[in-house]
Short mmCIF file of C-alpha atoms in Angstrom, two decimals:
data_model
loop_
_atom_site.label_atom_id
_atom_site.label_comp_id
_atom_site.label_asym_id
_atom_site.label_seq_id
_atom_site.Cartn_x
_atom_site.Cartn_y
_atom_site.Cartn_z
CA UNK A 1349 -85.98 38.61 128.22
CA UNK A 1350 -88.95 39.94 130.21
CA UNK A 1351 -90.19 42.03 127.31
CA UNK A 1352 -91.36 41.56 123.77
CA UNK A 1353 -89.38 43.71 121.35
CA UNK A 1354 -91.05 45.31 118.32
CA UNK A 1355 -88.86 46.45 115.43
CA UNK A 1356 -90.40 49.38 113.53
CA UNK A 1357 -88.70 49.13 110.13
CA UNK A 1358 -89.74 52.37 108.42
CA UNK A 1359 -87.07 51.99 105.74
CA UNK A 1360 -84.89 49.27 104.28
CA UNK A 1361 -82.06 50.40 106.53
CA UNK A 1362 -79.37 48.30 104.90
CA UNK A 1363 -80.28 49.87 101.54
CA UNK A 1364 -80.58 53.56 102.41
CA UNK A 1365 -79.63 56.14 99.78
CA UNK A 1366 -76.99 57.48 102.20
CA UNK A 1367 -75.14 54.15 101.89
CA UNK A 1368 -75.47 53.66 98.14
CA UNK A 1369 -71.74 54.16 97.58
CA UNK A 1370 -70.56 52.09 100.54
CA UNK A 1371 -70.79 48.30 100.33
CA UNK A 1372 -69.07 48.15 103.71
CA UNK A 1373 -71.78 50.20 105.47
CA UNK A 1374 -74.47 48.04 103.88
CA UNK A 1375 -72.78 44.87 105.17
CA UNK A 1376 -72.39 46.31 108.67
CA UNK A 1377 -76.05 47.36 108.77
CA UNK A 1378 -77.18 43.93 107.59
CA UNK A 1379 -75.00 42.24 110.19
CA UNK A 1380 -76.38 44.38 113.04
CA UNK A 1381 -79.96 43.96 111.81
CA UNK A 1382 -79.60 40.19 111.50
CA UNK A 1383 -78.16 39.85 115.02
CA UNK A 1384 -80.83 42.06 116.57
CA UNK A 1385 -83.71 40.31 114.83
CA UNK A 1386 -83.03 37.19 116.89
CA UNK A 1387 -84.34 39.13 119.92
CA UNK A 1388 -87.38 40.59 118.14
CA UNK A 1389 -90.90 39.20 118.40
CA UNK A 1390 -92.68 41.46 115.89
CA UNK A 1391 -91.71 43.62 112.91
CA UNK A 1392 -93.73 46.53 111.54
CA UNK A 1393 -93.22 47.73 107.97
CA UNK A 1394 -94.99 50.44 105.97
CA UNK A 1395 -95.59 48.31 102.85
CA UNK A 1396 -95.86 44.61 101.98
CA UNK A 1397 -92.80 44.95 99.71
CA UNK A 1398 -90.62 45.83 102.72
CA UNK A 1399 -91.90 42.80 104.62
CA UNK A 1400 -91.16 40.58 101.63
CA UNK A 1401 -87.62 41.94 101.32
CA UNK A 1402 -86.82 41.44 105.02
CA UNK A 1403 -88.08 37.85 104.86
CA UNK A 1404 -85.90 37.18 101.82
CA UNK A 1405 -82.65 38.52 103.26
CA UNK A 1406 -83.25 37.11 106.76
CA UNK A 1407 -85.04 33.78 106.12
CA UNK A 1408 -84.21 32.21 109.50
CA UNK A 1409 -86.64 34.24 111.58
CA UNK A 1410 -89.79 32.14 111.77
CA UNK A 1411 -90.34 33.33 115.34
CA UNK A 1412 -91.21 36.85 114.10
CA UNK A 1413 -94.72 38.12 113.39
CA UNK A 1414 -94.85 40.71 110.61
CA UNK A 1415 -97.41 43.53 110.40
CA UNK A 1416 -97.94 46.26 107.81
CA UNK A 1417 -99.01 49.68 109.09
CA UNK A 1418 -99.39 52.16 106.24
CA UNK A 1419 -98.38 55.81 106.53
CA UNK A 1420 -101.99 56.96 106.39
CA UNK A 1421 -102.49 60.50 107.60
CA UNK A 1422 -104.75 61.56 110.44
CA UNK A 1423 -107.03 64.44 109.53
CA UNK A 1424 -106.04 67.78 111.07
CA UNK A 1425 -107.94 70.60 109.41
CA UNK A 1426 -108.69 72.76 112.40
CA UNK A 1427 -107.97 76.12 110.81
CA UNK A 1428 -107.57 77.92 107.50
CA UNK A 1429 -103.93 78.73 106.87
CA UNK A 1430 -104.77 81.24 104.10
CA UNK A 1431 -101.69 80.20 102.18
CA UNK A 1432 -102.20 82.49 99.19
CA UNK A 1433 -102.85 85.52 101.36
CA UNK A 1434 -99.85 84.96 103.63
CA UNK A 1435 -97.45 84.35 100.76
CA UNK A 1436 -99.12 86.92 98.46
CA UNK A 1437 -99.72 84.35 95.73
CA UNK A 1438 -101.94 85.45 92.87
CA UNK A 1439 -105.34 83.73 92.89
CA UNK A 1440 -104.79 82.64 89.29
CA UNK A 1441 -101.50 80.91 90.06
CA UNK A 1442 -101.45 77.16 90.53
CA UNK A 1443 -99.59 75.94 93.62
CA UNK A 1444 -97.27 72.91 93.28
CA UNK A 1445 -96.46 71.68 96.78
CA UNK A 1446 -93.61 69.70 98.27
CA UNK A 1447 -93.80 68.88 101.97
CA UNK A 1448 -91.24 66.93 103.94
CA UNK A 1449 -87.52 66.85 104.62
CA UNK A 1450 -85.47 69.11 102.37
CA UNK A 1451 -82.84 66.73 101.02
CA UNK A 1452 -81.33 65.81 97.68
CA UNK A 1453 -82.89 62.96 95.65
CA UNK A 1454 -86.38 64.10 96.72
CA UNK A 1455 -87.05 65.97 93.49
CA UNK A 1456 -87.02 69.54 94.77
CA UNK A 1457 -84.74 70.58 91.92
CA UNK A 1458 -87.17 68.97 89.47
CA UNK A 1459 -89.99 70.99 91.03
CA UNK A 1460 -88.01 74.18 90.42
CA UNK A 1461 -87.51 73.27 86.76
CA UNK A 1462 -91.15 72.29 86.38
CA UNK A 1463 -92.58 75.65 87.44
CA UNK A 1464 -90.39 77.47 84.94
CA UNK A 1465 -92.27 75.57 82.23
CA UNK A 1466 -95.84 75.99 83.54
CA UNK A 1467 -97.69 79.26 83.07
CA UNK A 1468 -99.01 80.89 86.24
CA UNK A 1469 -97.44 78.32 88.56
CA UNK A 1470 -95.55 78.62 91.84
CA UNK A 1471 -93.77 76.14 94.08
CA UNK A 1472 -94.26 75.95 97.84
CA UNK A 1473 -91.82 73.90 99.93
CA UNK A 1474 -92.90 73.10 103.49
CA UNK A 1475 -90.19 71.73 105.75
CA UNK A 1476 -86.50 71.98 106.39
CA UNK A 1477 -83.44 69.76 106.27
CA UNK A 1478 -79.75 69.43 105.57
CA UNK A 1479 -79.94 70.79 101.99
CA UNK A 1480 -82.25 73.74 102.65
CA UNK A 1481 -79.48 76.33 102.12
CA UNK A 1482 -78.38 74.54 98.93
CA UNK A 1483 -81.85 74.77 97.39
CA UNK A 1484 -82.39 78.36 98.46
CA UNK A 1485 -79.15 79.33 96.72
CA UNK A 1486 -80.13 77.28 93.69
CA UNK A 1487 -83.46 79.02 93.12
CA UNK A 1488 -81.77 82.40 93.49
CA UNK A 1489 -79.27 81.33 90.86
CA UNK A 1490 -82.12 80.32 88.55
CA UNK A 1491 -83.71 83.77 88.99
CA UNK A 1492 -87.15 82.41 89.84
CA UNK A 1493 -87.42 83.92 93.32
CA UNK A 1494 -90.96 85.18 92.71
CA UNK A 1495 -92.18 81.67 91.88
CA UNK A 1496 -90.75 79.77 94.87
CA UNK A 1497 -91.81 79.99 98.52
CA UNK A 1498 -90.25 78.25 101.52
CA UNK A 1499 -92.25 77.62 104.69
CA UNK A 1500 -90.29 76.35 107.66
CA UNK A 1501 -91.28 73.08 109.31
CA UNK A 1502 -94.67 73.34 111.02
CA UNK A 1503 -96.32 71.18 113.71
CA UNK A 1504 -98.03 68.19 112.13
CA UNK A 1505 -101.38 69.34 113.50
CA UNK A 1506 -101.12 72.41 111.25
CA UNK A 1507 -99.54 70.81 108.17
CA UNK A 1508 -102.67 69.60 106.38
CA UNK A 1509 -104.25 73.05 106.71
CA UNK A 1510 -101.48 74.14 104.32
CA UNK A 1511 -101.65 71.02 102.13
CA UNK A 1512 -105.32 71.44 101.30
CA UNK A 1513 -104.72 74.87 99.74
CA UNK A 1514 -102.33 73.56 97.06
CA UNK A 1515 -103.36 72.41 93.59
CA UNK A 1516 -100.86 69.58 93.01
CA UNK A 1517 -98.73 67.64 95.47
CA UNK A 1518 -95.27 66.65 94.20
CA UNK A 1519 -93.54 63.40 95.05
CA UNK A 1520 -90.43 63.14 92.88
CA UNK A 1521 -88.39 60.53 94.73
CA UNK A 1522 -85.36 59.33 92.78
CA UNK A 1523 -84.91 55.53 92.91
CA UNK A 1524 -81.24 55.80 93.85
CA UNK A 1525 -81.47 52.95 96.37
CA UNK A 1526 -83.73 50.00 97.12
CA UNK A 1527 -85.19 51.83 100.11
CA UNK A 1528 -86.13 54.78 97.86
CA UNK A 1529 -87.47 52.49 95.14
CA UNK A 1530 -89.83 50.78 97.60
CA UNK A 1531 -90.90 54.05 99.22
CA UNK A 1532 -94.54 54.63 100.10
CA UNK A 1533 -94.34 58.05 101.76
CA UNK A 1534 -96.87 59.60 104.08
CA UNK A 1535 -97.11 62.67 101.80
CA UNK A 1536 -98.91 60.56 99.16
CA UNK A 1537 -101.69 59.88 101.67
CA UNK A 1538 -101.63 63.44 103.03
CA UNK A 1539 -102.17 64.83 99.53
CA UNK A 1540 -105.00 62.35 98.94
CA UNK A 1541 -106.67 63.14 102.27
CA UNK A 1542 -106.65 66.85 101.39
CA UNK A 1543 -108.18 66.21 97.97
CA UNK A 1544 -105.23 67.30 95.85
CA UNK A 1545 -103.73 65.07 93.12
CA UNK A 1546 -100.18 63.75 93.30
CA UNK A 1547 -97.61 64.11 90.55
CA UNK A 1548 -95.19 61.34 91.42
CA UNK A 1549 -92.28 59.17 90.35
CA UNK A 1550 -92.82 55.77 88.78
CA UNK A 1551 -92.15 53.70 91.92
CA UNK A 1552 -93.82 50.29 92.44
CA UNK A 1553 -95.77 51.08 95.62
CA UNK A 1554 -96.61 54.67 94.66
CA UNK A 1555 -97.71 53.52 91.18
CA UNK A 1556 -100.04 50.92 92.71
CA UNK A 1557 -101.90 53.33 95.00
CA UNK A 1558 -102.15 56.16 92.49
CA UNK A 1559 -103.55 53.93 89.76
CA UNK A 1560 -105.86 51.89 92.01
CA UNK A 1561 -107.45 54.91 93.71
CA UNK A 1562 -106.99 57.54 90.96
CA UNK A 1563 -104.83 59.76 93.16
CA UNK A 1564 -103.00 61.59 90.37
CA UNK A 1565 -100.34 60.66 87.83
CA UNK A 1566 -96.98 58.94 87.87
CA UNK A 1567 -94.26 60.04 85.48
CA UNK A 1568 -90.74 59.21 84.40
CA UNK A 1569 -88.75 61.76 86.37
CA UNK A 1570 -85.86 61.47 83.91
CA UNK A 1571 -88.08 63.11 81.29
CA UNK A 1572 -88.95 66.76 81.95
CA UNK A 1573 -91.29 66.61 78.98
CA UNK A 1574 -93.27 63.82 80.66
CA UNK A 1575 -93.32 65.67 83.99
CA UNK A 1576 -94.65 68.82 82.34
CA UNK A 1577 -97.22 66.82 80.38
CA UNK A 1578 -98.41 65.10 83.57
CA UNK A 1579 -98.65 68.42 85.42
CA UNK A 1580 -100.67 70.02 82.62
CA UNK A 1581 -103.00 67.01 82.51
CA UNK A 1582 -103.72 67.29 86.24
CA UNK A 1583 -104.36 71.04 85.96
CA UNK A 1584 -106.68 70.45 83.02
CA UNK A 1585 -108.66 67.85 84.98
CA UNK A 1586 -108.90 70.26 87.90
CA UNK A 1587 -110.23 73.05 85.65
CA UNK A 1588 -112.92 70.72 84.28
CA UNK A 1589 -114.33 69.93 87.72
#
């Protein structure tokens, strides 16, 4: 009771993709969250949509102050990573980048399929995670080893030095849960800060920022034809600069 408690709600925790098949887990999470919120003085979310959702499902919390803190990146460009030189990528090849946790439902498989349909294109994945081995086996099975490069997780202070050397940043989140649907990931802002366009899923928050600030293109990730068309459009715009 001596202290003010701040709840940093970075996701809709009762609606995580990991719980999409378990109504029981969702109910337990909601119960715990509801009980704990009675002790909380302030809640931080990463988008207004998350704040709105929490207020709707827990309406009896007028004592709480809500604040939105976006996942804006801090600029760290202290060195040149020389990505192409280190990975021996041809200067004519376009780099499609994914950075973040290597998990399913984050569109890494879609990225693999995309580069098989784009001339002179490679994929670079920066990060690691629970499905890293799965994806490494998958790209070997697809026989596109020469077009895919994995870089292990790097300190955040070095990440944007890699990001800025890519041509397109990929953000193919699948809306398999409410938390995913309302996502507004830090990688969108990291790509923007480094001056590379995003090729992203049609998600409400992502759509809003990309269209308002001309940060790239959003596509229907259930249509490979639309993904390829969006990628080619971004590369064409880049060539005209």
